[in-house]
Tab-separated table of C-alpha atoms in Angstrom:
chain	number	residue	atom	x	y	z
A	1028	UNK	CA	0.252	0.401	0.073
A	1029	UNK	CA	2.594	2.641	0.858
A	1030	UNK	CA	4.610	1.840	-2.350
A	1031	UNK	CA	1.569	2.518	-4.653
A	1032	UNK	CA	1.323	6.107	-2.727
A	1033	UNK	CA	4.718	6.828	-3.073
A	1034	UNK	CA	4.793	8.323	-6.692
A	1035	UNK	CA	1.733	10.308	-5.944
A	1036	UNK	CA	3.502	11.913	-2.698
A	1037	UNK	CA	5.250	14.885	-5.084
A	1038	UNK	CA	2.243	15.667	-6.300
A	1039	UNK	CA	0.114	15.972	-2.636
A	1040	UNK	CA	3.261	18.060	-1.935
A	1041	UNK	CA	2.471	20.455	-4.486
A	1042	UNK	CA	-0.911	20.786	-4.286
A	1043	UNK	CA	-0.360	21.300	-0.401
A	1044	UNK	CA	2.044	24.035	-1.247
A	1045	UNK	CA	-0.158	26.273	-3.133
A	1046	UNK	CA	-2.945	26.070	-0.925
A	1047	UNK	CA	-1.345	26.186	2.369
A	1048	UNK	CA	2.081	28.191	1.491
A	1049	UNK	CA	0.403	30.607	-1.037
A	1050	UNK	CA	3.837	30.998	-2.733
A	1051	UNK	CA	2.757	34.767	-3.747
A	1052	UNK	CA	2.692	36.072	-0.136
A	1053	UNK	CA	5.137	33.395	1.680
A	1054	UNK	CA	7.764	34.002	-1.207
A	1055	UNK	CA	7.008	37.876	-1.835
A	1056	UNK	CA	7.444	38.310	2.121
A	1057	UNK	CA	10.652	35.869	2.528
A	1058	UNK	CA	12.289	37.713	-0.513
A	1059	UNK	CA	11.960	41.826	1.075
A	1060	UNK	CA	12.480	40.696	4.360
A	1061	UNK	CA	15.613	39.268	3.783
A	1062	UNK	CA	16.349	42.072	1.033
A	1063	UNK	CA	15.674	44.550	3.717
A	1064	UNK	CA	17.272	43.137	6.677
A	1065	UNK	CA	20.638	42.460	5.075
A	1066	UNK	CA	20.566	45.529	2.368
A	1067	UNK	CA	19.839	47.783	5.796
A	1068	UNK	CA	22.915	45.747	7.879
A	1069	UNK	CA	25.000	46.299	4.829
A	1070	UNK	CA	24.304	50.361	4.256
A	1071	UNK	CA	24.636	51.005	8.009
A	1072	UNK	CA	28.492	50.108	7.296
A	1073	UNK	CA	28.609	52.753	5.042
A	1074	UNK	CA	29.503	49.947	2.310
A	1075	UNK	CA	27.067	50.124	-1.253
A	1076	UNK	CA	24.706	47.404	-1.121
A	1077	UNK	CA	24.181	44.790	-4.033
A	1078	UNK	CA	22.789	41.313	-3.432
A	1079	UNK	CA	25.201	38.642	-4.034
A	1080	UNK	CA	25.101	34.611	-4.489
A	1081	UNK	CA	24.825	34.345	-0.791
A	1082	UNK	CA	21.609	36.827	-1.150
A	1083	UNK	CA	20.155	34.448	-2.699
A	1084	UNK	CA	21.448	31.639	-0.503
A	1085	UNK	CA	19.650	33.059	2.633
A	1086	UNK	CA	16.592	33.895	0.365
A	1087	UNK	CA	16.047	30.375	-0.461
A	1088	UNK	CA	16.921	29.356	2.959
A	1089	UNK	CA	14.445	31.633	4.489
A	1090	UNK	CA	11.560	30.310	2.214
A	1091	UNK	CA	12.109	27.009	2.554
A	1092	UNK	CA	11.845	27.359	6.412
A	1093	UNK	CA	9.087	29.034	6.326
A	1094	UNK	CA	7.724	26.400	4.739
A	1095	UNK	CA	8.835	23.610	7.395
A	1096	UNK	CA	6.931	25.856	9.590
A	1097	UNK	CA	3.779	25.900	7.811
A	1098	UNK	CA	3.964	22.277	7.713
A	1099	UNK	CA	4.605	21.610	11.322
A	1100	UNK	CA	1.769	23.829	12.522
A	1101	UNK	CA	-0.613	22.076	9.798
A	1102	UNK	CA	0.423	19.180	12.375
A	1103	UNK	CA	0.144	20.893	15.885
A	1104	UNK	CA	-3.244	22.242	14.430
A	1105	UNK	CA	-4.653	19.019	14.007
A	1106	UNK	CA	-6.936	18.105	16.682
A	1107	UNK	CA	-8.198	21.977	16.429
A	1108	UNK	CA	-8.415	21.733	12.509
A	1109	UNK	CA	-10.593	18.621	12.786
A	1110	UNK	CA	-13.170	20.131	14.673
A	1111	UNK	CA	-13.055	24.076	13.304
A	1112	UNK	CA	-11.474	23.461	9.648
A	1113	UNK	CA	-12.097	20.115	8.459
A	1114	UNK	CA	-11.453	20.935	5.162
A	1115	UNK	CA	-7.660	21.284	5.674
A	1116	UNK	CA	-5.636	19.171	3.867
A	1117	UNK	CA	-4.551	17.199	7.366
A	1118	UNK	CA	-7.846	16.726	8.006
A	1119	UNK	CA	-9.264	15.374	4.677
A	1120	UNK	CA	-6.295	13.246	3.967
A	1121	UNK	CA	-5.093	15.042	1.166
A	1122	UNK	CA	-1.840	14.741	3.139
A	1123	UNK	CA	-0.416	12.473	5.705
A	1124	UNK	CA	1.468	13.138	8.967
A	1125	UNK	CA	4.252	10.651	7.406
A	1126	UNK	CA	4.639	12.589	3.758
A	1127	UNK	CA	4.604	15.801	5.684
A	1128	UNK	CA	7.181	14.784	8.068
A	1129	UNK	CA	9.460	13.610	5.352
A	1130	UNK	CA	9.069	16.771	3.377
A	1131	UNK	CA	10.300	18.317	6.425
A	1132	UNK	CA	13.494	16.267	6.550
A	1133	UNK	CA	13.837	16.691	3.099
A	1134	UNK	CA	14.046	20.641	3.392
A	1135	UNK	CA	16.385	20.631	6.541
A	1136	UNK	CA	18.800	18.467	4.839
A	1137	UNK	CA	18.550	21.422	1.765
A	1138	UNK	CA	19.184	24.321	3.960
A	1139	UNK	CA	21.717	22.443	5.824
A	1140	UNK	CA	23.241	21.641	2.834
A	1141	UNK	CA	23.228	25.108	1.325
A	1142	UNK	CA	24.088	27.040	5.011
A	1143	UNK	CA	27.423	24.388	5.119
A	1144	UNK	CA	28.934	25.797	2.039
A	1145	UNK	CA	28.383	29.463	3.419
A	1146	UNK	CA	29.983	29.148	6.874
A	1147	UNK	CA	29.732	26.914	10.048
A	1148	UNK	CA	27.447	29.890	11.742
A	1149	UNK	CA	24.884	29.999	8.960
A	1150	UNK	CA	24.472	26.619	9.396
A	1151	UNK	CA	24.582	26.750	12.905
A	1152	UNK	CA	22.270	29.658	13.216
A	1153	UNK	CA	19.291	27.997	10.478
A	1154	UNK	CA	19.390	24.668	12.292
A	1155	UNK	CA	19.036	26.304	15.320
A	1156	UNK	CA	15.962	27.941	14.263
A	1157	UNK	CA	14.586	24.656	12.969
A	1158	UNK	CA	15.317	23.223	16.509
A	1159	UNK	CA	13.370	25.883	17.928
A	1160	UNK	CA	10.538	25.130	16.352
A	1161	UNK	CA	10.387	21.272	16.840
A	1162	UNK	CA	10.758	22.093	20.358
A	1163	UNK	CA	7.506	24.362	20.252
A	1164	UNK	CA	5.845	21.779	19.139
A	1165	UNK	CA	6.816	19.615	21.812
A	1166	UNK	CA	6.182	22.436	24.204
A	1167	UNK	CA	2.342	22.724	22.879
A	1168	UNK	CA	1.411	19.388	22.792
A	1169	UNK	CA	3.021	19.002	26.611
A	1170	UNK	CA	1.177	22.322	28.088
A	1171	UNK	CA	-2.369	23.278	27.724
A	1172	UNK	CA	-1.393	26.806	28.389
A	1173	UNK	CA	0.734	27.518	25.753
A	1174	UNK	CA	-1.376	25.575	23.164
A	1175	UNK	CA	-4.423	27.509	24.086
A	1176	UNK	CA	-3.879	30.569	25.728
A	1177	UNK	CA	-2.914	33.222	22.724
A	1178	UNK	CA	-0.722	35.696	24.069
A	1179	UNK	CA	1.511	33.296	26.155
A	1180	UNK	CA	1.797	31.055	22.230
A	1181	UNK	CA	2.573	34.147	21.002
A	1182	UNK	CA	5.160	34.924	23.396
A	1183	UNK	CA	6.933	31.143	22.831
A	1184	UNK	CA	6.749	31.026	19.002
A	1185	UNK	CA	7.873	34.967	18.164
A	1186	UNK	CA	11.248	33.951	18.732
A	1187	UNK	CA	11.260	31.529	16.130
A	1188	UNK	CA	11.046	35.006	13.524
A	1189	UNK	CA	13.316	36.146	15.397
A	1190	UNK	CA	15.605	33.557	14.794
A	1191	UNK	CA	15.624	33.187	11.377
A	1192	UNK	CA	16.439	37.330	11.320
A	1193	UNK	CA	19.443	36.147	13.365
A	1194	UNK	CA	20.474	33.988	10.913
A	1195	UNK	CA	20.026	36.188	8.184
A	1196	UNK	CA	22.591	38.980	10.632
A	1197	UNK	CA	24.823	36.566	11.483
A	1198	UNK	CA	25.372	34.773	8.329
A	1199	UNK	CA	26.934	38.075	7.042
A	1200	UNK	CA	29.081	39.000	10.240
A	1201	UNK	CA	30.139	35.323	9.521
A	1202	UNK	CA	31.387	36.395	6.287
A	1203	UNK	CA	32.662	39.438	7.413
A	1204	UNK	CA	30.413	41.886	5.194
A	1205	UNK	CA	29.245	43.480	8.411
A	1206	UNK	CA	30.609	43.524	11.973
A	1207	UNK	CA	28.043	42.468	14.664
A	1208	UNK	CA	27.272	45.785	17.225
A	1209	UNK	CA	23.843	47.072	17.988
A	1210	UNK	CA	22.607	48.044	14.776
A	1211	UNK	CA	22.128	44.112	14.340
A	1212	UNK	CA	19.632	44.374	17.422
A	1213	UNK	CA	17.906	47.124	16.134
A	1214	UNK	CA	17.265	45.972	13.108
A	1215	UNK	CA	16.095	42.406	14.132
A	1216	UNK	CA	13.761	44.704	16.757
A	1217	UNK	CA	12.263	46.391	13.314
A	1218	UNK	CA	11.705	43.366	11.676
A	1219	UNK	CA	9.922	41.959	15.011
A	1220	UNK	CA	7.661	44.782	15.270
A	1221	UNK	CA	6.537	44.309	11.351
A	1222	UNK	CA	6.136	40.985	11.680
A	1223	UNK	CA	4.055	41.531	15.304
A	1224	UNK	CA	2.201	44.569	13.680
A	1225	UNK	CA	0.549	42.311	11.376
A	1226	UNK	CA	0.195	39.269	13.395
A	1227	UNK	CA	-1.860	41.214	15.838
A	1228	UNK	CA	-3.723	42.991	12.936
A	1229	UNK	CA	-5.165	39.630	11.355
A	1230	UNK	CA	-6.068	38.393	15.021
A	1231	UNK	CA	-7.876	42.017	15.819
A	1232	UNK	CA	-11.766	42.501	15.728
A	1233	UNK	CA	-14.727	43.779	17.594
A	1234	UNK	CA	-16.557	40.474	17.879
A	1235	UNK	CA	-15.857	36.982	17.052
A	1236	UNK	CA	-17.006	33.201	17.189
A	1237	UNK	CA	-15.775	31.785	20.730
A	1238	UNK	CA	-13.648	29.220	19.564
A	1239	UNK	CA	-11.584	31.881	17.559
A	1240	UNK	CA	-8.099	32.311	18.155
A	1241	UNK	CA	-8.133	36.226	18.548
A	1242	UNK	CA	-5.915	38.681	20.554
A	1243	UNK	CA	-8.852	40.284	21.231
A	1244	UNK	CA	-11.092	37.893	22.385
A	1245	UNK	CA	-8.388	38.370	25.497
A	1246	UNK	CA	-7.439	41.943	25.322
A	1247	UNK	CA	-10.766	43.375	24.364
A	1248	UNK	CA	-10.356	45.196	21.118
A	1249	UNK	CA	-9.549	48.706	21.867
A	1250	UNK	CA	-6.031	47.300	23.972
A	1251	UNK	CA	-5.333	44.794	20.416
A	1252	UNK	CA	-5.865	47.729	18.978
A	1253	UNK	CA	-3.370	49.827	20.987
A	1254	UNK	CA	-0.879	47.071	20.709
A	1255	UNK	CA	-0.925	46.680	17.057
A	1256	UNK	CA	-0.632	50.155	16.651
A	1257	UNK	CA	2.241	50.363	19.373
A	1258	UNK	CA	3.966	47.660	16.974
A	1259	UNK	CA	3.889	49.865	14.050
A	1260	UNK	CA	5.319	52.988	16.000
A	1261	UNK	CA	7.953	50.379	17.923
A	1262	UNK	CA	9.435	49.177	14.239
A	1263	UNK	CA	9.181	53.342	13.008
A	1264	UNK	CA	11.229	54.173	15.842
A	1265	UNK	CA	13.575	52.028	15.411
A	1266	UNK	CA	13.989	53.302	11.505
A	1267	UNK	CA	14.222	56.532	13.296
A	1268	UNK	CA	16.938	55.485	15.574
A	1269	UNK	CA	19.041	53.850	12.700
A	1270	UNK	CA	18.659	56.348	9.985
A	1271	UNK	CA	18.025	59.727	10.929
A	1272	UNK	CA	21.805	60.607	10.199
A	1273	UNK	CA	21.142	59.819	7.085
A	1274	UNK	CA	18.339	62.763	6.346
A	1275	UNK	CA	15.767	62.894	4.689
A	1276	UNK	CA	16.305	59.689	2.473
A	1277	UNK	CA	16.884	57.482	5.689
A	1278	UNK	CA	14.041	57.828	6.859
A	1279	UNK	CA	11.930	57.362	3.272
A	1280	UNK	CA	10.595	54.473	4.964
A	1281	UNK	CA	9.151	55.766	7.914
A	1282	UNK	CA	6.164	57.366	5.037
A	1283	UNK	CA	4.614	53.539	5.966
A	1284	UNK	CA	2.994	54.846	9.223
A	1285	UNK	CA	0.438	56.308	7.161
A	1286	UNK	CA	-0.827	52.900	6.863
A	1287	UNK	CA	-1.106	51.640	10.498
A	1288	UNK	CA	-2.599	55.175	11.147
A	1289	UNK	CA	-5.093	54.833	8.656
A	1290	UNK	CA	-6.046	51.038	9.832
A	1291	UNK	CA	-5.867	52.170	13.252
A	1292	UNK	CA	-8.432	55.169	12.915
A	1293	UNK	CA	-10.438	53.118	10.388
A	1294	UNK	CA	-10.918	49.980	12.675
A	1295	UNK	CA	-11.832	51.942	16.107
A	1296	UNK	CA	-14.178	54.100	14.195
A	1297	UNK	CA	-16.205	51.271	12.418
A	1298	UNK	CA	-16.486	49.250	15.917
A	1299	UNK	CA	-17.532	46.298	13.790
A	1300	UNK	CA	-15.723	43.945	11.806
A	1301	UNK	CA	-11.455	43.064	11.778
A	1302	UNK	CA	-8.673	45.301	11.309
A	1303	UNK	CA	-8.643	46.639	7.530
A	1304	UNK	CA	-5.571	44.234	6.754
A	1305	UNK	CA	-4.342	45.366	3.324
A	1306	UNK	CA	-3.090	48.477	5.531
A	1307	UNK	CA	-1.324	45.887	7.585
A	1308	UNK	CA	0.139	43.863	4.642
A	1309	UNK	CA	0.925	47.260	2.704
A	1310	UNK	CA	2.849	48.367	6.105
A	1311	UNK	CA	4.860	44.821	5.761
A	1312	UNK	CA	5.441	45.122	2.072
A	1313	UNK	CA	6.133	49.011	2.302
A	1314	UNK	CA	8.048	48.844	4.858
A	1315	UNK	CA	10.573	46.075	3.429
A	1316	UNK	CA	10.546	47.575	0.166
A	1317	UNK	CA	11.473	51.128	1.250
A	1318	UNK	CA	14.054	49.810	3.354
A	1319	UNK	CA	16.083	48.316	0.125
A	1320	UNK	CA	15.316	51.323	-1.993
A	1321	UNK	CA	17.156	53.314	0.257
A	1322	UNK	CA	20.171	51.004	0.384
A	1323	UNK	CA	20.405	50.827	-2.901
A	1324	UNK	CA	19.934	55.095	-3.370
A	1325	UNK	CA	22.111	55.726	-0.353
A	1326	UNK	CA	25.504	56.442	-1.782
């Protein structure tokens, strides 16, 4: 029976990826994230930035790491999805746990091989990121509080994003492209704030089903909106701290602040529905894109 289905596994995985890891969203996010982080880190040294072969290794690595995390999340959420999302691929049998775990092992081997060719530091950092994600799966399985309490869950899962950012910055430092200093810490904080702004925005609403996993369910819609706006403000503050000495062009990415400002006003004025997600997504895209443009244009 197993032999009969093996030839169909790539097709099943392909359908899973297209549905649960929409490339136009995840790949675009990973691309902009890595380019914004790397270009800003290099530009802060006073060196002109241009992408290299190593840049694309980091982009591919982060894309594959995000796919690894999506596959892991599908398994962690299986019990919840059986009740609330019965059409998910793992629930319907369109994919199996064994197939997902096999794909995760293959992804790990690929990213390990890619980064072993770069440096031992890059290899260690990416494996640490994936290892921490696996640890979280065990922790969530063992702790109902971590699994069910949204804010606690976010507190223990957010470091995965920080570790992936640290992989990009650490790989640059290991290659001698940048010297690790306080700029790296602020850059990682900037990226974390951008991510958390979108994360809170997509889970903030005035009303929701009792079983919905929303931050606003625990904080209340106004406080959740304040946290959402606060993370956007944190991202802008990090940019000011890093780039204000470069003058008006250095602060170009701060223009994206208009989007969370509008989103906050719209959400609070509407008193119904959820946070306007186009504004939150636009903030992520415009911030990262502006950071890349800034790094390219600065002498």
